[in-house]
Amino acid sequence: MPARVLIFDPTVSSRILTRAALAEAQYNLVVAESSADAQVEMMRGRPDLILLGVVAPAAGAFAFLAGLRADPQRRGIPVIAVGRLSDPSLRLAVLRAGADDLCDRPVDPVLLQAQVRRLLRRSDSLAELCLREETHRALGFAEEGEEFLQPGRVSVVVPEGQAVLPAVVPVLDRLPGGGDVLDPRSLLTRIGSGDAADLFVIDAAAEGLRPGELFRLIAELRSRASTRHSVQIAIVPPDMTDMAAMALDLGVDDLVSARVRPAELMHRLKALLLQKHRADRAREKLRRGVENSVTDPLTGLYNRRYALPALKSVTDQAARSGRMAAVMVLDIDHFKEINDRFGHATGDKVLEEVARRLAARVRVGDMVARIGGEEFLVVMPETDAEAAAEAAERLRSGIEDRPFESNREGCPAPPPVRVTLSIGVALGAGERPGEPTLFERADAALYSAKLAGRNMVSLSRPAA
């Protein structure tokens, strides 16, 4: 479905010209000549982007922006202010009022379309992150927190031997996170070592940086893992609109003319750093939410939701390779008695310590999970019967050999807790339809260990 774009401009001729500039892109364009008309159109359907006509002294535009940014349901709609915006004070005032970008008249269709695409991409990316964040919050995996913007590192990129643009110098001096100046070769060397700034200011107006080099640099920064989520702003010559449009389409986050004033540049840099901070924060919440959904909150081990599909992946790989995999189901002996005698606080400490000891006694690449109250699962790819038996005995003895601390309140010298494990082990090179799975065989072997007296390892041999 094409994006819905609202053109709100009180001047008839300006509305016509703006609409014509976007006609080729085939957006769903709606127009409004007054604030009341604009409100009606927004009630009919939330626009994906607004093109706001600005005519000095721009009182109507300022009032519209103030109302839009105060509305919780609409404050996130991106806005491009369109008008004769050569006055630096007017440009800065419109940006501070809430416009996301500016487009000077006469409108260049190629550049305006690139500006629209850039803001629609940004809006879609933020909406996707926020949707995932809301989903995890609804499931209880993410928590609200105060937004605290830390100073970000800024790197200015200029061709070797060229001076920094005069408008950039005072901005660098005032940035709380500091900034440095690099040529493109030094920049790539630095980010190759994983040392990356939060924001890159690429001076493409300086002599020596051809359009092709700018485009490659933008693409390079977007492709590197260390700079993929950094933000970029390009400074371009005033009349090179094709170059500016291509830079936006390649992924630069903002763009200014070489005539930019320090105050406007500072505003844009702060806005980009805030944008990066919010996106990083949303990604981190998403990462924590995903992690919490597959881990046990008490022990930090994988939970059953993660472990069983991971086990299936290991057994499938074993079937393809023909190499044995070992599966262990482990159960703490008489765990209910531990809870009854020493209390649930001690029971929790026992579970945590058992998890720690198990995780410390398996190989890198093996999986340890808590799949029930006092039940654990260990999966060991590419493991034969001898190695599996040795590993199981190592896990069993690692629990038995050293008593656990108790947590009995009011007792000056709490007695130690003796803990033991029963372990069932199954091996196989994959699973056959109609036969017990490795997990089922390991579980049956665990039952045999319990019947035989507990605190032992029972091995289920591979099916013939």
Coordinates of C-alpha atoms in Angstrom, one line a residue:
M1 CA 0.0 0.0 0.0
P2 CA 1.5 3.4 -1.0
A3 CA 2.3 5.8 1.9
R4 CA -0.3 8.4 2.8
V5 CA 1.3 11.9 2.5
L6 CA -0.5 15.0 3.7
I7 CA 0.4 18.2 2.0
F8 CA -0.7 21.1 4.2
D9 CA 0.0 24.4 2.6
P10 CA -2.1 27.6 2.7
T11 CA -0.8 28.7 -0.7
V12 CA -2.6 27.2 -3.7
S13 CA 0.3 27.4 -6.1
S14 CA 2.7 25.9 -3.6
R15 CA 0.3 23.0 -3.0
I16 CA 0.1 22.3 -6.7
L17 CA 3.9 22.4 -7.1
T18 CA 4.6 20.2 -4.2
R19 CA 2.0 17.7 -5.4
A20 CA 3.5 17.7 -8.8
A21 CA 7.0 17.1 -7.4
L22 CA 5.7 13.8 -5.8
A23 CA 3.4 12.7 -8.5
E24 CA 5.9 10.3 -10.0
A25 CA 6.4 8.4 -6.7
Q26 CA 2.6 7.5 -6.7
Y27 CA 2.0 8.1 -3.0
N28 CA -1.5 8.5 -1.7
L29 CA -1.5 12.3 -1.6
V30 CA -4.0 14.3 0.3
V31 CA -4.1 18.1 0.5
A32 CA -5.2 20.7 3.1
E33 CA -5.2 24.5 2.9
S34 CA -6.0 25.2 6.5
S35 CA -5.2 23.7 9.9
A36 CA -8.9 22.7 10.2
D37 CA -8.7 20.8 6.9
A38 CA -5.4 19.2 8.0
Q39 CA -7.1 17.9 11.2
V40 CA -10.0 16.5 9.2
E41 CA -7.6 14.6 6.9
M42 CA -5.6 13.2 9.8
M43 CA -8.9 12.0 11.3
R44 CA -9.8 10.3 8.1
G45 CA -6.5 8.4 8.1
R46 CA -3.2 8.8 9.9
P47 CA -0.6 10.2 7.4
D48 CA 2.8 8.5 7.1
L49 CA 4.4 11.9 6.4
I50 CA 3.4 15.5 6.3
L51 CA 4.7 18.2 3.9
L52 CA 4.1 21.5 5.7
G53 CA 4.1 24.7 3.8
V54 CA 6.0 27.5 5.6
V55 CA 5.4 31.2 4.7
A56 CA 7.2 33.8 6.9
P57 CA 6.5 34.7 9.6
A58 CA 5.2 31.1 9.8
A59 CA 2.9 31.5 12.8
G60 CA 0.4 29.0 11.3
A61 CA 3.2 26.4 10.7
F62 CA 4.5 26.8 14.3
A63 CA 1.1 26.4 15.8
F64 CA 0.5 23.3 13.7
L65 CA 3.8 21.7 14.7
A66 CA 3.2 22.5 18.4
G67 CA -0.2 20.8 18.3
L68 CA 1.2 17.8 16.4
R69 CA 4.1 17.2 18.7
A70 CA 1.9 17.5 21.8
D71 CA -0.5 14.8 20.5
P72 CA 0.6 11.4 21.8
Q73 CA -1.0 9.6 18.8
R74 CA 0.5 11.8 16.1
R75 CA 3.7 13.2 17.5
G76 CA 5.8 10.5 15.7
I77 CA 4.6 11.5 12.2
P78 CA 7.6 12.8 10.3
V79 CA 7.3 16.4 8.9
I80 CA 9.2 18.1 6.1
A81 CA 8.8 21.9 6.1
V82 CA 8.6 23.3 2.5
G83 CA 9.1 26.9 1.7
R84 CA 11.6 29.7 1.0
L85 CA 13.9 28.9 3.9
S86 CA 17.1 30.9 3.2
D87 CA 16.8 32.8 6.5
P88 CA 19.0 30.9 9.0
S89 CA 17.0 32.0 12.0
L90 CA 13.7 30.8 10.3
R91 CA 15.3 27.4 9.4
L92 CA 16.4 26.9 13.0
A93 CA 13.1 28.0 14.4
V94 CA 11.2 25.5 12.2
L95 CA 13.5 22.7 13.1
R96 CA 13.2 23.5 16.8
A97 CA 9.5 23.6 16.5
G98 CA 9.4 20.0 15.4
A99 CA 10.1 19.7 11.7
D100 CA 12.3 16.7 10.8
D101 CA 13.7 18.2 7.6
L102 CA 13.6 21.2 5.4
C103 CA 13.0 21.6 1.7
D104 CA 13.7 24.9 0.0
R105 CA 11.7 26.3 -2.8
P106 CA 11.8 26.0 -5.8
V107 CA 11.3 22.3 -5.0
D108 CA 13.7 19.8 -6.7
P109 CA 11.5 16.7 -7.3
V110 CA 14.4 14.3 -7.1
L111 CA 15.7 15.6 -3.8
L112 CA 12.3 15.9 -2.2
Q113 CA 11.4 12.3 -3.2
A114 CA 14.7 11.2 -1.6
Q115 CA 13.9 13.1 1.6
V116 CA 10.5 11.5 1.8
R117 CA 11.9 8.0 1.2
R118 CA 14.5 8.6 3.9
L119 CA 12.0 9.7 6.6
L120 CA 9.6 6.9 5.6
R121 CA 12.4 4.3 6.1
R122 CA 13.3 5.8 9.4
S123 CA 9.7 5.9 10.6
D124 CA 9.2 2.2 9.5
S125 CA 12.3 1.1 11.3
L126 CA 11.4 2.9 14.5
A127 CA 7.9 1.6 14.4
E128 CA 9.1 -2.0 14.0
L129 CA 11.4 -1.6 17.0
C130 CA 8.7 0.0 19.1
L131 CA 6.2 -2.7 18.1
R132 CA 8.6 -5.5 19.2
E133 CA 9.3 -3.5 22.4
E134 CA 5.6 -3.2 23.2
T135 CA 5.1 -6.9 22.6
H136 CA 7.9 -7.9 25.0
R137 CA 6.6 -5.3 27.5
A138 CA 3.1 -6.9 27.3
L139 CA 4.7 -10.3 28.0
G140 CA 6.5 -8.9 31.0
F141 CA 10.0 -9.1 29.4
A142 CA 10.7 -5.4 29.2
E143 CA 10.3 -2.6 31.7
E144 CA 9.7 1.1 31.3
G145 CA 12.7 3.2 32.2
E146 CA 13.7 6.9 32.2
E147 CA 15.3 8.1 29.0
F148 CA 18.8 9.3 29.7
L149 CA 20.9 10.6 26.7
Q150 CA 24.6 10.0 27.2
P151 CA 27.0 12.1 25.1
G152 CA 27.9 10.5 21.8
R153 CA 31.2 10.3 20.0
V154 CA 31.4 12.2 16.7
S155 CA 33.9 11.7 13.9
V156 CA 34.2 14.3 11.0
V157 CA 35.4 12.7 7.8
V158 CA 37.3 15.0 5.3
P159 CA 39.7 14.2 2.5
E160 CA 43.3 14.0 3.5
G161 CA 44.9 17.5 3.6
Q162 CA 41.6 19.4 3.6
A163 CA 40.4 21.7 6.3
V164 CA 37.2 21.1 8.2
L165 CA 34.2 23.2 7.1
P166 CA 34.1 26.4 9.1
A167 CA 30.6 25.7 10.4
V168 CA 31.8 22.4 11.8
V169 CA 34.6 23.8 14.0
P170 CA 32.5 25.5 16.7
V171 CA 30.1 22.6 16.7
L172 CA 32.9 20.1 17.5
D173 CA 34.1 22.3 20.4
R174 CA 30.6 22.3 21.9
L175 CA 29.8 18.6 21.6
P176 CA 29.7 17.1 25.1
G177 CA 31.0 13.7 23.8
G178 CA 33.8 15.3 21.9
G179 CA 34.8 14.8 18.3
D180 CA 37.7 14.0 16.0
V181 CA 38.7 14.5 12.4
L182 CA 39.7 11.7 10.1
D183 CA 40.3 11.1 6.4
P184 CA 38.5 8.2 4.8
R185 CA 41.4 5.8 4.9
S186 CA 42.1 6.4 8.6
L187 CA 38.4 6.0 9.3
L188 CA 38.2 2.6 7.7
T189 CA 41.3 1.5 9.6
R190 CA 39.8 2.6 12.9
I191 CA 36.4 1.0 12.4
G192 CA 38.1 -2.2 11.1
S193 CA 39.5 -2.6 14.7
G194 CA 35.9 -2.1 16.1
D195 CA 36.5 1.5 17.3
A196 CA 33.5 3.4 15.9
A197 CA 31.8 6.7 16.6
D198 CA 28.1 7.2 17.3
L199 CA 27.8 9.8 14.5
F200 CA 29.8 10.4 11.4
V201 CA 29.8 13.8 9.7
I202 CA 31.0 13.3 6.1
D203 CA 32.2 16.5 4.4
A204 CA 31.5 15.8 0.7
A205 CA 31.7 19.5 -0.1
A206 CA 35.5 19.5 0.4
E207 CA 37.8 19.2 -2.5
G208 CA 39.0 15.7 -3.1
L209 CA 35.9 13.7 -2.2
R210 CA 34.1 12.7 -5.4
P211 CA 30.5 11.6 -5.5
G212 CA 31.5 8.0 -6.0
E213 CA 33.8 8.0 -3.0
L214 CA 31.0 9.5 -0.8
F215 CA 28.6 6.8 -1.9
R216 CA 31.2 4.0 -1.2
L217 CA 31.9 5.5 2.2
I218 CA 28.2 5.6 3.1
A219 CA 27.7 2.0 2.0
E220 CA 30.9 0.9 3.8
L221 CA 29.7 2.4 7.1
R222 CA 26.3 0.7 6.7
S223 CA 27.9 -2.7 5.9
R224 CA 30.3 -2.9 8.8
A225 CA 29.1 -4.5 12.0
S226 CA 30.7 -1.8 14.2
T227 CA 29.1 1.1 12.4
R228 CA 25.8 -0.4 11.1
H229 CA 23.8 1.4 13.8
S230 CA 25.9 4.6 13.8
V231 CA 24.2 7.6 12.3
Q232 CA 25.5 9.6 9.4
I233 CA 25.1 13.2 8.1
A234 CA 26.6 14.3 4.8
I235 CA 27.6 17.9 3.9
V236 CA 27.2 18.4 0.2
P237 CA 27.8 21.2 -2.3
P238 CA 24.6 23.5 -2.6
D239 CA 23.8 22.7 -6.2
M240 CA 24.5 19.0 -6.4
T241 CA 21.0 17.7 -5.8
D242 CA 21.5 14.4 -7.6
M243 CA 24.4 13.6 -5.4
A244 CA 22.4 14.6 -2.3
A245 CA 19.5 12.4 -3.3
M246 CA 21.7 9.4 -4.0
A247 CA 23.4 9.8 -0.6
L248 CA 20.0 9.8 1.1
D249 CA 18.9 6.7 -0.8
L250 CA 22.1 4.9 0.1
G251 CA 21.3 5.3 3.8
V252 CA 22.7 8.6 5.1
D253 CA 20.5 9.7 8.0
D254 CA 20.6 13.4 7.3
L255 CA 22.0 15.9 4.8
V256 CA 22.9 19.6 4.8
S257 CA 24.3 22.1 2.3
A258 CA 27.8 23.4 2.7
R259 CA 26.2 26.8 3.5
V260 CA 24.8 25.4 6.8
R261 CA 25.2 27.6 9.9
P262 CA 26.7 26.2 13.1
A263 CA 23.4 26.5 15.1
E264 CA 21.4 24.4 12.5
L265 CA 24.2 21.9 12.3
M266 CA 24.3 21.5 16.0
H267 CA 20.6 21.0 16.2
R268 CA 20.7 18.3 13.5
L269 CA 23.6 16.5 15.2
K270 CA 21.8 16.5 18.6
A271 CA 18.7 15.2 16.9
L272 CA 20.6 12.4 15.2
L273 CA 22.3 11.4 18.5
L274 CA 18.9 11.3 20.2
Q275 CA 17.6 9.1 17.3
K276 CA 20.5 6.7 17.7
H277 CA 20.0 6.6 21.4
R278 CA 16.3 5.7 21.1
A279 CA 17.0 3.0 18.5
D280 CA 19.8 1.5 20.6
R281 CA 17.6 1.5 23.6
A282 CA 14.8 -0.2 21.8
R283 CA 17.2 -2.8 20.3
E284 CA 18.7 -3.5 23.8
K285 CA 15.2 -3.9 25.3
L286 CA 14.4 -6.3 22.4
R287 CA 17.6 -8.3 23.0
R288 CA 16.9 -8.6 26.7
G289 CA 13.3 -9.6 26.0
V290 CA 14.3 -12.3 23.6
E291 CA 17.0 -13.5 26.1
N292 CA 14.5 -13.5 29.0
S293 CA 12.0 -15.5 26.9
V294 CA 14.4 -18.4 26.5
T295 CA 16.3 -18.4 29.8
D296 CA 15.3 -19.5 33.3
P297 CA 15.2 -16.4 35.5
L298 CA 16.5 -18.2 38.6
T299 CA 19.5 -20.1 37.2
G300 CA 20.2 -18.2 34.0
L301 CA 20.2 -21.5 32.1
Y302 CA 18.2 -22.1 28.9
N303 CA 14.6 -23.0 29.7
R304 CA 12.4 -25.8 28.2
R305 CA 11.0 -23.5 25.5
Y306 CA 14.5 -23.1 24.1
A307 CA 16.0 -26.5 25.0
L308 CA 13.6 -28.9 23.3
P309 CA 13.8 -27.3 19.8
A310 CA 17.6 -27.0 20.3
L311 CA 17.7 -30.7 21.1
K312 CA 15.7 -31.5 17.9
S313 CA 18.3 -29.5 15.9
V314 CA 21.2 -31.5 17.4
T315 CA 19.5 -34.9 16.8
D316 CA 18.7 -33.8 13.2
Q317 CA 22.3 -32.9 12.7
A318 CA 23.4 -36.3 14.2
A319 CA 21.1 -38.1 11.7
R320 CA 22.7 -36.2 8.8
S321 CA 26.3 -36.7 9.9
G322 CA 25.9 -40.2 11.3
R323 CA 27.8 -39.1 14.5
M324 CA 26.5 -39.9 17.9
A325 CA 24.9 -37.3 20.2
A326 CA 24.3 -37.7 23.9
V327 CA 21.3 -36.5 25.9
M328 CA 21.1 -36.5 29.7
V329 CA 18.1 -35.9 31.9
L330 CA 19.2 -35.0 35.4
D331 CA 17.1 -34.8 38.6
I332 CA 18.0 -33.6 42.1
D333 CA 17.4 -36.4 44.5
H334 CA 14.9 -35.7 47.3
F335 CA 14.6 -32.1 46.4
K336 CA 11.2 -31.7 48.2
E337 CA 12.8 -32.8 51.4
I338 CA 15.5 -30.1 51.0
N339 CA 12.7 -27.5 50.6
D340 CA 10.7 -28.9 53.6
R341 CA 13.7 -29.1 55.9
F342 CA 15.7 -26.0 55.0
G343 CA 13.1 -23.8 53.3
H344 CA 12.5 -22.6 49.8
A345 CA 15.3 -19.9 50.0
T346 CA 17.8 -22.7 50.4
G347 CA 16.0 -24.7 47.7
D348 CA 16.5 -21.8 45.3
K349 CA 20.2 -21.5 46.3
V350 CA 20.6 -25.2 45.6
L351 CA 19.1 -24.9 42.2
E352 CA 21.4 -21.9 41.3
E353 CA 24.5 -23.8 42.5
V354 CA 23.6 -27.0 40.7
A355 CA 23.1 -25.0 37.5
R356 CA 26.5 -23.3 38.0
R357 CA 28.3 -26.6 38.7
L358 CA 26.7 -28.3 35.7
A359 CA 27.5 -25.4 33.3
A360 CA 31.1 -25.4 34.5
R361 CA 31.6 -29.1 33.8
V362 CA 30.5 -29.4 30.2
R363 CA 32.3 -28.6 27.0
V364 CA 31.9 -25.4 24.9
G365 CA 29.1 -26.2 22.5
D366 CA 27.2 -28.5 24.9
M367 CA 23.9 -27.2 26.2
V368 CA 22.6 -27.2 29.8
A369 CA 19.0 -26.3 30.5
R370 CA 16.6 -26.3 33.4
I371 CA 13.4 -28.0 32.0
G372 CA 11.4 -28.4 35.2
G373 CA 11.4 -27.7 38.9
E374 CA 14.5 -29.7 39.8
E375 CA 15.1 -31.3 36.4
F376 CA 17.9 -30.4 34.0
L377 CA 18.8 -31.4 30.5
V378 CA 22.3 -31.7 29.0
V379 CA 22.8 -32.1 25.3
M380 CA 26.3 -33.1 23.9
P381 CA 26.7 -33.2 20.1
E382 CA 29.3 -35.6 18.6
T383 CA 29.7 -37.7 21.8
D384 CA 30.3 -41.4 22.0
A385 CA 29.2 -43.8 24.8
E386 CA 32.5 -43.7 26.7
A387 CA 32.7 -39.9 26.6
A388 CA 29.0 -39.5 27.6
A389 CA 29.5 -41.9 30.6
E390 CA 32.6 -40.0 31.7
A391 CA 30.8 -36.7 31.4
A392 CA 27.7 -37.9 33.3
E393 CA 29.9 -39.2 36.1
R394 CA 31.7 -35.9 36.2
L395 CA 28.4 -34.1 36.6
R396 CA 27.1 -36.4 39.2
S397 CA 30.3 -36.3 41.4
G398 CA 30.6 -32.6 41.0
I399 CA 27.3 -32.2 42.8
E400 CA 27.9 -34.9 45.5
D401 CA 31.5 -34.1 46.4
R402 CA 31.0 -30.7 47.9
P403 CA 28.0 -30.0 50.2
F404 CA 25.8 -27.0 49.6
E405 CA 25.2 -24.0 51.9
S406 CA 21.9 -23.8 53.7
N407 CA 20.0 -20.6 54.4
R408 CA 18.1 -21.3 57.6
E409 CA 17.1 -18.1 59.4
G410 CA 18.0 -17.8 63.1
C411 CA 20.7 -20.5 62.9
P412 CA 24.2 -19.1 63.7
A413 CA 25.9 -22.1 61.9
P414 CA 23.5 -23.4 59.3
P415 CA 24.2 -27.1 58.6
P416 CA 25.4 -28.0 55.1
V417 CA 23.0 -29.5 52.6
R418 CA 24.0 -32.8 51.0
V419 CA 22.7 -32.8 47.4
T420 CA 22.9 -35.7 44.9
L421 CA 21.8 -36.2 41.3
S422 CA 20.3 -39.1 39.4
I423 CA 21.2 -39.0 35.7
G424 CA 19.7 -40.8 32.7
V425 CA 21.8 -40.9 29.5
A426 CA 20.8 -41.8 25.9
L427 CA 22.9 -41.9 22.8
G428 CA 22.1 -42.1 19.1
A429 CA 22.8 -40.9 15.6
G430 CA 19.4 -39.3 15.0
E431 CA 15.9 -40.6 15.7
R432 CA 13.7 -43.0 13.8
P433 CA 10.0 -42.6 13.3
G434 CA 7.9 -44.7 15.7
E435 CA 10.8 -45.2 18.1
P436 CA 11.4 -43.5 21.4
T437 CA 13.2 -40.2 21.0
L438 CA 16.6 -39.6 22.7
F439 CA 14.9 -37.4 25.3
E440 CA 12.3 -40.2 26.0
R441 CA 15.1 -42.8 26.3
A442 CA 17.1 -40.5 28.6
D443 CA 14.1 -39.9 30.7
A444 CA 13.4 -43.6 31.0
A445 CA 17.1 -44.1 32.0
L446 CA 16.7 -41.5 34.7
Y447 CA 13.7 -43.4 36.1
S448 CA 15.9 -46.6 36.2
A449 CA 18.6 -44.6 38.1
K450 CA 15.9 -43.5 40.6
L451 CA 14.6 -47.1 41.1
A452 CA 18.1 -48.4 41.6
G453 CA 18.8 -46.2 44.5
R454 CA 19.4 -42.6 43.2
N455 CA 22.8 -40.8 43.0
M456 CA 23.9 -42.7 40.0
V457 CA 24.1 -42.7 36.2
S458 CA 22.0 -45.0 34.1
L459 CA 22.9 -45.4 30.4
S460 CA 20.4 -46.3 27.7
R461 CA 22.2 -47.9 24.8
P462 CA 21.5 -46.8 21.2
A463 CA 18.7 -48.7 19.5
A464 CA 20.0 -51.4 17.1

